[in-house]
Coordinates of C-alpha atoms and ligand atoms in Angstrom, one line a residue:
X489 CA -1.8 76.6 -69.8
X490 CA -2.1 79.5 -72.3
X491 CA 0.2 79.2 -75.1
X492 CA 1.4 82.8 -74.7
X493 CA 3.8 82.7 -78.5
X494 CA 0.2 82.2 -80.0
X495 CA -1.5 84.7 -77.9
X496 CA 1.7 87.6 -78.9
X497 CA 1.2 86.3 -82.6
X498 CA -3.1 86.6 -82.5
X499 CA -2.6 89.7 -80.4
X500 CA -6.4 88.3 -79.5
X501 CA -6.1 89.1 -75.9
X502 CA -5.3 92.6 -75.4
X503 CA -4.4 93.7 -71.8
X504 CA -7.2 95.2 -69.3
X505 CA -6.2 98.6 -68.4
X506 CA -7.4 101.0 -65.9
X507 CA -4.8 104.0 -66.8
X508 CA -5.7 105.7 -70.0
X509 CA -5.0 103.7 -73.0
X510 CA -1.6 105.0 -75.2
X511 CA 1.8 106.2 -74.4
X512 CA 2.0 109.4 -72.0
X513 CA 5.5 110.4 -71.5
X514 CA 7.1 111.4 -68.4
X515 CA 10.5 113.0 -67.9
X516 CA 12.9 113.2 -64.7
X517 CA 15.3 114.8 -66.5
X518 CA 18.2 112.9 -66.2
X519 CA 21.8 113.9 -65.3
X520 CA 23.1 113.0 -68.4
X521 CA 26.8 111.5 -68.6
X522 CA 29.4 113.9 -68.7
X523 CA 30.9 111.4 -71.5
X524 CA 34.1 113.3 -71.9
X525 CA 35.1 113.3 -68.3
X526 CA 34.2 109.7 -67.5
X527 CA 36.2 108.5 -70.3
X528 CA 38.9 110.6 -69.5
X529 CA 39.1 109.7 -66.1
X530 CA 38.5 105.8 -67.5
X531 CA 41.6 106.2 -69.4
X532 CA 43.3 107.9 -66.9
X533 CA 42.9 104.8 -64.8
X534 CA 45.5 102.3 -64.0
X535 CA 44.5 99.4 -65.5
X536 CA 42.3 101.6 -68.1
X537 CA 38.6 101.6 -67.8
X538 CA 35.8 102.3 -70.0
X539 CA 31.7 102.0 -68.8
X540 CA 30.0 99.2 -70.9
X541 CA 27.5 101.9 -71.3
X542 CA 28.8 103.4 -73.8
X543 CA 28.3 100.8 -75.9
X544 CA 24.5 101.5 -77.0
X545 CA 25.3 104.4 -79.7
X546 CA 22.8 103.6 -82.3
X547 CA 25.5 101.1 -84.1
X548 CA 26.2 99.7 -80.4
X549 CA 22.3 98.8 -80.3
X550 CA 22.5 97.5 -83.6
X551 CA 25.2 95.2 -83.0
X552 CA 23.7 94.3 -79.5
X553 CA 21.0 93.0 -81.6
X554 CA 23.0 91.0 -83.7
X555 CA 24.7 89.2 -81.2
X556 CA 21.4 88.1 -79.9
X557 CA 20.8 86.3 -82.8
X558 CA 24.3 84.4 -82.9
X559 CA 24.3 80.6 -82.3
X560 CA 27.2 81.2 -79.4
X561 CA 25.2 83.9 -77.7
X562 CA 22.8 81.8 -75.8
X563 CA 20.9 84.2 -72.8
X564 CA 18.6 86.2 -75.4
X565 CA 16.9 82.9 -76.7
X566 CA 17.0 80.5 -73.7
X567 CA 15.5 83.5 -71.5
X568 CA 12.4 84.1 -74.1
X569 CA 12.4 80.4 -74.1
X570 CA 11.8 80.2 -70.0
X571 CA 9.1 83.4 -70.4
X572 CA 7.5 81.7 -73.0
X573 CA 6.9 78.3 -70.9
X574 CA 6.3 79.6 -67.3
X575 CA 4.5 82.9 -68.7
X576 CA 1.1 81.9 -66.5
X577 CA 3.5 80.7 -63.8
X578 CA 4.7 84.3 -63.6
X579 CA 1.5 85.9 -63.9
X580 CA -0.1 84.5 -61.0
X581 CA 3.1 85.1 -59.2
X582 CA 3.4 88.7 -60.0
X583 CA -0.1 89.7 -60.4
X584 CA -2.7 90.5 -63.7
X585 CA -4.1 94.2 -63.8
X586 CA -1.4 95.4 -61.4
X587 CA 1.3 98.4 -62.6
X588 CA 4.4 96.5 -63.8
X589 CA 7.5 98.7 -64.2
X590 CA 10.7 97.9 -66.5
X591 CA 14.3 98.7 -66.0
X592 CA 15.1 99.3 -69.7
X593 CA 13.0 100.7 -72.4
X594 CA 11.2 97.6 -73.5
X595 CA 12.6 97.0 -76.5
X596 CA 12.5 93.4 -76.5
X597 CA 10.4 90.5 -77.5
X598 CA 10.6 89.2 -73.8
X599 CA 8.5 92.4 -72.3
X600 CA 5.6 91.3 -74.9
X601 CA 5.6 88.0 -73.5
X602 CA 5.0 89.6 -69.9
X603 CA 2.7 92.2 -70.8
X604 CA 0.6 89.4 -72.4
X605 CA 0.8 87.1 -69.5
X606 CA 0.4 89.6 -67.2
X607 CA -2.1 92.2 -68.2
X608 CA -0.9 95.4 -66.4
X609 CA -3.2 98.0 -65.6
X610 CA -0.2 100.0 -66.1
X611 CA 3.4 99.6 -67.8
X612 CA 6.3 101.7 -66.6
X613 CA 9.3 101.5 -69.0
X614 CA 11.8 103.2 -67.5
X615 CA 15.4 104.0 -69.9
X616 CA 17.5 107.0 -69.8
X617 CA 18.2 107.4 -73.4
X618 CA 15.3 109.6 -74.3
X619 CA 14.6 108.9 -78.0
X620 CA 14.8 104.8 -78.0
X621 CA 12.6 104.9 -74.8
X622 CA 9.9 106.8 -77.1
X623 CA 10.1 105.1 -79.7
X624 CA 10.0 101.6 -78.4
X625 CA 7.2 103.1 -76.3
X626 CA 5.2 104.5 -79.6
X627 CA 5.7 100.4 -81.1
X628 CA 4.7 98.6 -78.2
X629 CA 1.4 100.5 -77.8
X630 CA 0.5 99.5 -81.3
X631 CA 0.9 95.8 -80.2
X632 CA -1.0 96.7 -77.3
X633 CA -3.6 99.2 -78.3
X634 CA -5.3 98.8 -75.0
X635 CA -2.3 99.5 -72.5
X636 CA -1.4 102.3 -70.5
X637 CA 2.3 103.3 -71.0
X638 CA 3.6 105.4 -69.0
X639 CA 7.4 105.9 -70.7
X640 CA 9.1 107.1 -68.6
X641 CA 12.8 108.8 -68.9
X642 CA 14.9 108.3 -66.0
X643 CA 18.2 107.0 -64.8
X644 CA 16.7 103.9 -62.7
X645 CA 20.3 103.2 -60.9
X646 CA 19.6 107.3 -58.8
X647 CA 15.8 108.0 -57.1
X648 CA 13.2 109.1 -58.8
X649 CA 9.2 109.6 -59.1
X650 CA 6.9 107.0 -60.4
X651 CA 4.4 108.7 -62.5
X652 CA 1.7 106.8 -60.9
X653 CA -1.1 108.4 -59.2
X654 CA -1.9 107.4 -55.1
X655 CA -0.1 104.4 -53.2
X656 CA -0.3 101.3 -54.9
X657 CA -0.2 97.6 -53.7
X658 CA 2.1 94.6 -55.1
X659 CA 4.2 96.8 -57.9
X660 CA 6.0 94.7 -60.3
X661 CA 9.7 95.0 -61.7
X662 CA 10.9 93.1 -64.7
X663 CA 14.6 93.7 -65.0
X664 CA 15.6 91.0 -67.9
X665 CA 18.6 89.6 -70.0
X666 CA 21.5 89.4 -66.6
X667 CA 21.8 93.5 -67.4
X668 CA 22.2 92.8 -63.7
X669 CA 25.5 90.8 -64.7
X670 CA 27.3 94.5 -65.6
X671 CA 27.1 96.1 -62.1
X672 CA 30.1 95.0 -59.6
X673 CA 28.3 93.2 -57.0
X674 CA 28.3 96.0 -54.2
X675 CA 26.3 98.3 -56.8
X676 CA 24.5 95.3 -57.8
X677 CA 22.8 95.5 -54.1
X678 CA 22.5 98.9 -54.6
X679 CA 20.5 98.7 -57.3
X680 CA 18.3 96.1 -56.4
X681 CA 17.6 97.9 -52.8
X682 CA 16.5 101.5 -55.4
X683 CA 14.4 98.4 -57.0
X684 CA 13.1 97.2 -53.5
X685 CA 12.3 100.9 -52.8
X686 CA 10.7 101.4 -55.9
X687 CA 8.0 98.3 -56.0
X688 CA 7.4 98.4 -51.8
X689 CA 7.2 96.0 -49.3
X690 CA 5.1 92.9 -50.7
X691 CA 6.2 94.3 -54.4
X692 CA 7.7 92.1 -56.6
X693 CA 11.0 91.8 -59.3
X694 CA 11.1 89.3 -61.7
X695 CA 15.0 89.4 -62.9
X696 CA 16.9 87.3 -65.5
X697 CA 20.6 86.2 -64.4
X698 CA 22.9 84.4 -66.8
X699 CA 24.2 81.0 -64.8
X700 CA 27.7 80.3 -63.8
X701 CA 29.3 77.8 -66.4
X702 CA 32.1 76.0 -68.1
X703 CA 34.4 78.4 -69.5
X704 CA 34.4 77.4 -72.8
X705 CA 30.9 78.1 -73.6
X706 CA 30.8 81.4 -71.9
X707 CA 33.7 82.9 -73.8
X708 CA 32.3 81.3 -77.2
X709 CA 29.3 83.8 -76.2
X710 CA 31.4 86.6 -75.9
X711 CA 34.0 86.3 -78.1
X712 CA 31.7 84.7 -81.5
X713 CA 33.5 83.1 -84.9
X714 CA 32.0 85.8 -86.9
X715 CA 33.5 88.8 -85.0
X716 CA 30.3 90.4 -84.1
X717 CA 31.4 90.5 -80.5
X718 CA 34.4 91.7 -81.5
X719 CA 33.1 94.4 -83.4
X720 CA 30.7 95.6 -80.6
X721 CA 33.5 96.4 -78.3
X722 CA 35.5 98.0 -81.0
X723 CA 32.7 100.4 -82.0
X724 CA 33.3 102.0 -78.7
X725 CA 36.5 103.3 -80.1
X726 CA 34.8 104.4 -83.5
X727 CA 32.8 106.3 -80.8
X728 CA 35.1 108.3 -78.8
X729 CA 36.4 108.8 -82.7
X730 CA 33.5 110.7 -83.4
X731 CA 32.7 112.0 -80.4
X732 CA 35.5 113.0 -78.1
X733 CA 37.9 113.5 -81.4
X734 CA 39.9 110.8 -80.5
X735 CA 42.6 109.0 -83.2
X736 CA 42.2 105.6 -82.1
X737 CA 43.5 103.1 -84.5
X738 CA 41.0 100.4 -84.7
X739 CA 43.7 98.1 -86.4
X740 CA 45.9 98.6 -83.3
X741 CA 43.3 97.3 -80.8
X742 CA 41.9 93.5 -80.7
X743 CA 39.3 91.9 -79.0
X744 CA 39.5 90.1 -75.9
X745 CA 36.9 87.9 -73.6
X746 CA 38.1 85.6 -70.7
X747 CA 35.9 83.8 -68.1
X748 CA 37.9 84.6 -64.7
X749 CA 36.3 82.2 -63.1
X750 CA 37.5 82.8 -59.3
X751 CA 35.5 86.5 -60.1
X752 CA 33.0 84.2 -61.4
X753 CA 32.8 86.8 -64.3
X754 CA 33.4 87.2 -68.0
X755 CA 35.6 90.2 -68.9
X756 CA 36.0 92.4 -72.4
X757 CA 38.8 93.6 -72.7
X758 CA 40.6 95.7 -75.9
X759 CA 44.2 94.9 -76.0
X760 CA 46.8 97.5 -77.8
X761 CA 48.7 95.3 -80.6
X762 CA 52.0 97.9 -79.7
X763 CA 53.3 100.8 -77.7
X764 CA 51.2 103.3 -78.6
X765 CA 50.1 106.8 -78.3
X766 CA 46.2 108.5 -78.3
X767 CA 44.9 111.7 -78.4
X768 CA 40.9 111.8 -76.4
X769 CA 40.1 114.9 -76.6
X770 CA 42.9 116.8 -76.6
X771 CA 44.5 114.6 -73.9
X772 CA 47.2 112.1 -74.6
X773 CA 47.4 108.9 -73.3
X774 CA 49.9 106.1 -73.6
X775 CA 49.3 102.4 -74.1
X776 CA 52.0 100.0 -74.0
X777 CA 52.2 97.0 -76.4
X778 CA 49.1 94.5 -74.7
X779 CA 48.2 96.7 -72.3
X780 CA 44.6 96.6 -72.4
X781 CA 41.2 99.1 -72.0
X782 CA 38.7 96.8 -69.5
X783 CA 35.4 97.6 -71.0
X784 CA 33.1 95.3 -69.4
X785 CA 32.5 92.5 -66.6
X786 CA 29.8 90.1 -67.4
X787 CA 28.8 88.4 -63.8
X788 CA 27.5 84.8 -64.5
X789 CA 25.9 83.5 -60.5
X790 CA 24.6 80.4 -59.3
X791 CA 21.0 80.3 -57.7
X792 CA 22.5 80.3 -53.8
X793 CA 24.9 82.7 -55.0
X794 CA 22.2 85.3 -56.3
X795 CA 19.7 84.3 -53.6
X796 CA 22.4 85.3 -51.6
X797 CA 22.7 89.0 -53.2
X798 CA 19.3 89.5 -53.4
X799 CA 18.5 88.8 -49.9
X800 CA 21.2 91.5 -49.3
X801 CA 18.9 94.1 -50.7
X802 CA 15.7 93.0 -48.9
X803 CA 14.0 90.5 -51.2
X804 CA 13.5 87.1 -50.4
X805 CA 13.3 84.0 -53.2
X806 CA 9.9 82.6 -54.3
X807 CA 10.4 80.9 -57.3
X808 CA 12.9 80.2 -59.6
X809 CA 12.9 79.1 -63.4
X810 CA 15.2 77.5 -65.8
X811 CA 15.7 76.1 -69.0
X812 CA 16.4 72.2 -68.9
X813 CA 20.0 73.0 -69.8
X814 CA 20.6 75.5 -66.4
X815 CA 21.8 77.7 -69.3
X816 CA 20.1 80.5 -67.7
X817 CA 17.9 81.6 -64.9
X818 CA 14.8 83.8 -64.2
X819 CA 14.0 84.7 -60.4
X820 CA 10.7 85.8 -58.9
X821 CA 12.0 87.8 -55.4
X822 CA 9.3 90.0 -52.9
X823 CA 10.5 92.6 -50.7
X824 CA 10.2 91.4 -47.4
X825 CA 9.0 93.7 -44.7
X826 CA 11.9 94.2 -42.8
Ligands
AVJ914 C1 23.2 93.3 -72.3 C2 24.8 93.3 -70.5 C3 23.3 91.5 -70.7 O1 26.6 91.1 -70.7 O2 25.7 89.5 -71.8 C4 26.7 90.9 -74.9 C5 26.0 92.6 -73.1 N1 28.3 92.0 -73.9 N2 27.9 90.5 -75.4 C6 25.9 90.7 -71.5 C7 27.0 91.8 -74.0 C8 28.8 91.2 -74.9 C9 25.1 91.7 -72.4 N3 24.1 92.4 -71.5

């Protein structure tokens, strides 16, 4: 078994590639989010809503990073964990030299693990926010000089092109870190069927999905001793500060993470301290003392559970990995020819 870590740290095997080596960028021009609307209608909202989207401004991504390196905040390191000892496993699952695509902008530690397990002929990140998709692109081809990248700017959840010439056999999607966990489980099928679409019939999606567990240690991940957590979902209101003109009060707002456990789901919430009024954008909007703004649902599933989902959007289960814990899973799924 090839000790991947050590491969990643010699860099001595770079991938085969038949696209041209380098990043070429492709655009679909995505509908960007009318921001002010959604979080007016958001607010607007009974209970008030905000998308965990708009976490990831540039402090949002910072802090995202942060709380990946928190001892309470275990899916980052168990996941890199399970890549790093089933790596080969994965590879002959999934295919070397093949085009493997990427829901997110490959950012991460976890896609060089893949990429050097896997050798892609071709690698398809695939992000919507334009300049982080670049520039993760423009770093990851100087850890793999050899690879085609083929960056790609597009909002993955709506159709859209692959910028891959002719039909190709046995795509692969890697779709990590339970980003699946944010979607409400209708739109959850919905994006893995655009994901089933995407990859064809015999394509495959290897997906990480955070495991259902006791409560305490799920909202010890979510809501950490040092307040990193807590600062995350607060920056969302130094946001809409900035952006929409908005007067939150940060000290008027605290963070809140539960486990509802019925939902099977771990929710962030920010909970007004008093009655209280705020202007968004020259809107005003009236929040009674611990009334709250829902700004996220984490879903946590069991293996039957997810099986379950997937199969509702045409893939079946071929192989499952976890870390000796069951902290946290990674699935292997084909589209099934229907
Ligand atoms: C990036 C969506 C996977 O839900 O665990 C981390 C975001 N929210 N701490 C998650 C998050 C609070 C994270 N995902």
């Amino acid at each position: 078994m090839m000790n991947i870590a050590a491969t990643l740290a010699t860099g001595s095997r770079p991938p085969r590639s038949g696209g041209a080596p380098g990043v070429r960028f492709f655009d679909a021009h995505p509908t960007p989010d009318d921001l002010r609307a959604e979080v007016l209608a958001g607010l607007a909202g009974s209970p008030k809503r905000l998308s965990p989207k708009l976490f990831y401004d540039a402090r949002g991504s910072q802090l995202f990073d942060a709380i990946t390196e928190l001892p309470e905040y275990y899916p980052t390191r168990t996941e890199i964990g399970i890549l790093c000892d089933h790596g080969e496993e994965m590879a002959d699952l999934l295919g070397r030299g093949r085009v493997l695509l990427e829901l997110g902008s490959g950012s991460s530690l976890k896609i060089r693990i893949l990429l050097a397990a896997l050798e892609p002929e071709i690698y398809i990140p695939i992000d919507i926010s334009r300049e982080h998709l670049r520039a993760s692109a423009e770093s990851l081809a100087e850890h793999f000089p050899a690879l085609a990248i083929h960056a790609t700017c597009a909002d993955y959840s709506v159709p859209f092109e692959l910028p891959i010439e002719g039909d190709r056999e046995g795509l692969a999607a890697f779709f990590p870190g339970s980003s699946i966990g944010n979607f409400e489980p209708e739109a959850a099928r919905a994006l893995l069927l655009r994901v089933a679409a995407l990859v064809g019939i015999g394509g495959r999606l290897l997906i990480g999905v955070d495991l259902r567990k006791e409560r305490a240690v799920l909202e010890a991940a979510y809501d950490d001793a040092q307040g990193v957590t807590a600062a995350f979902n607060r920056n969302l209101l130094e946001r809409l500060n900035r952006e929409l003109d908005a007067d939150f009060d940060l000290e008027a707002f605290v963070h809140r993470a539960r486990y509802d456990d019925v939902q099977g789901r771990v929710e962030m919430h920010l909970e007004s301290l008093r009655e209280q009024t705020v202007t968004v954008a020259g809107q005003r909007f009236v929040f009674a003392a611990g009334e709250t703004i829902h700004t996220e649902n984490s879903y946590k599933y069991d293996i039957a559970g997810f099986h379950q989902l997937a199969a509702g959007a045409g893939f079946v289960p071929e192989r499952v990995w976890t870390d000796p814990h069951r902290l946290f899973s990674v699935h292997c799924l084909r589209v099934e020819a229907c």
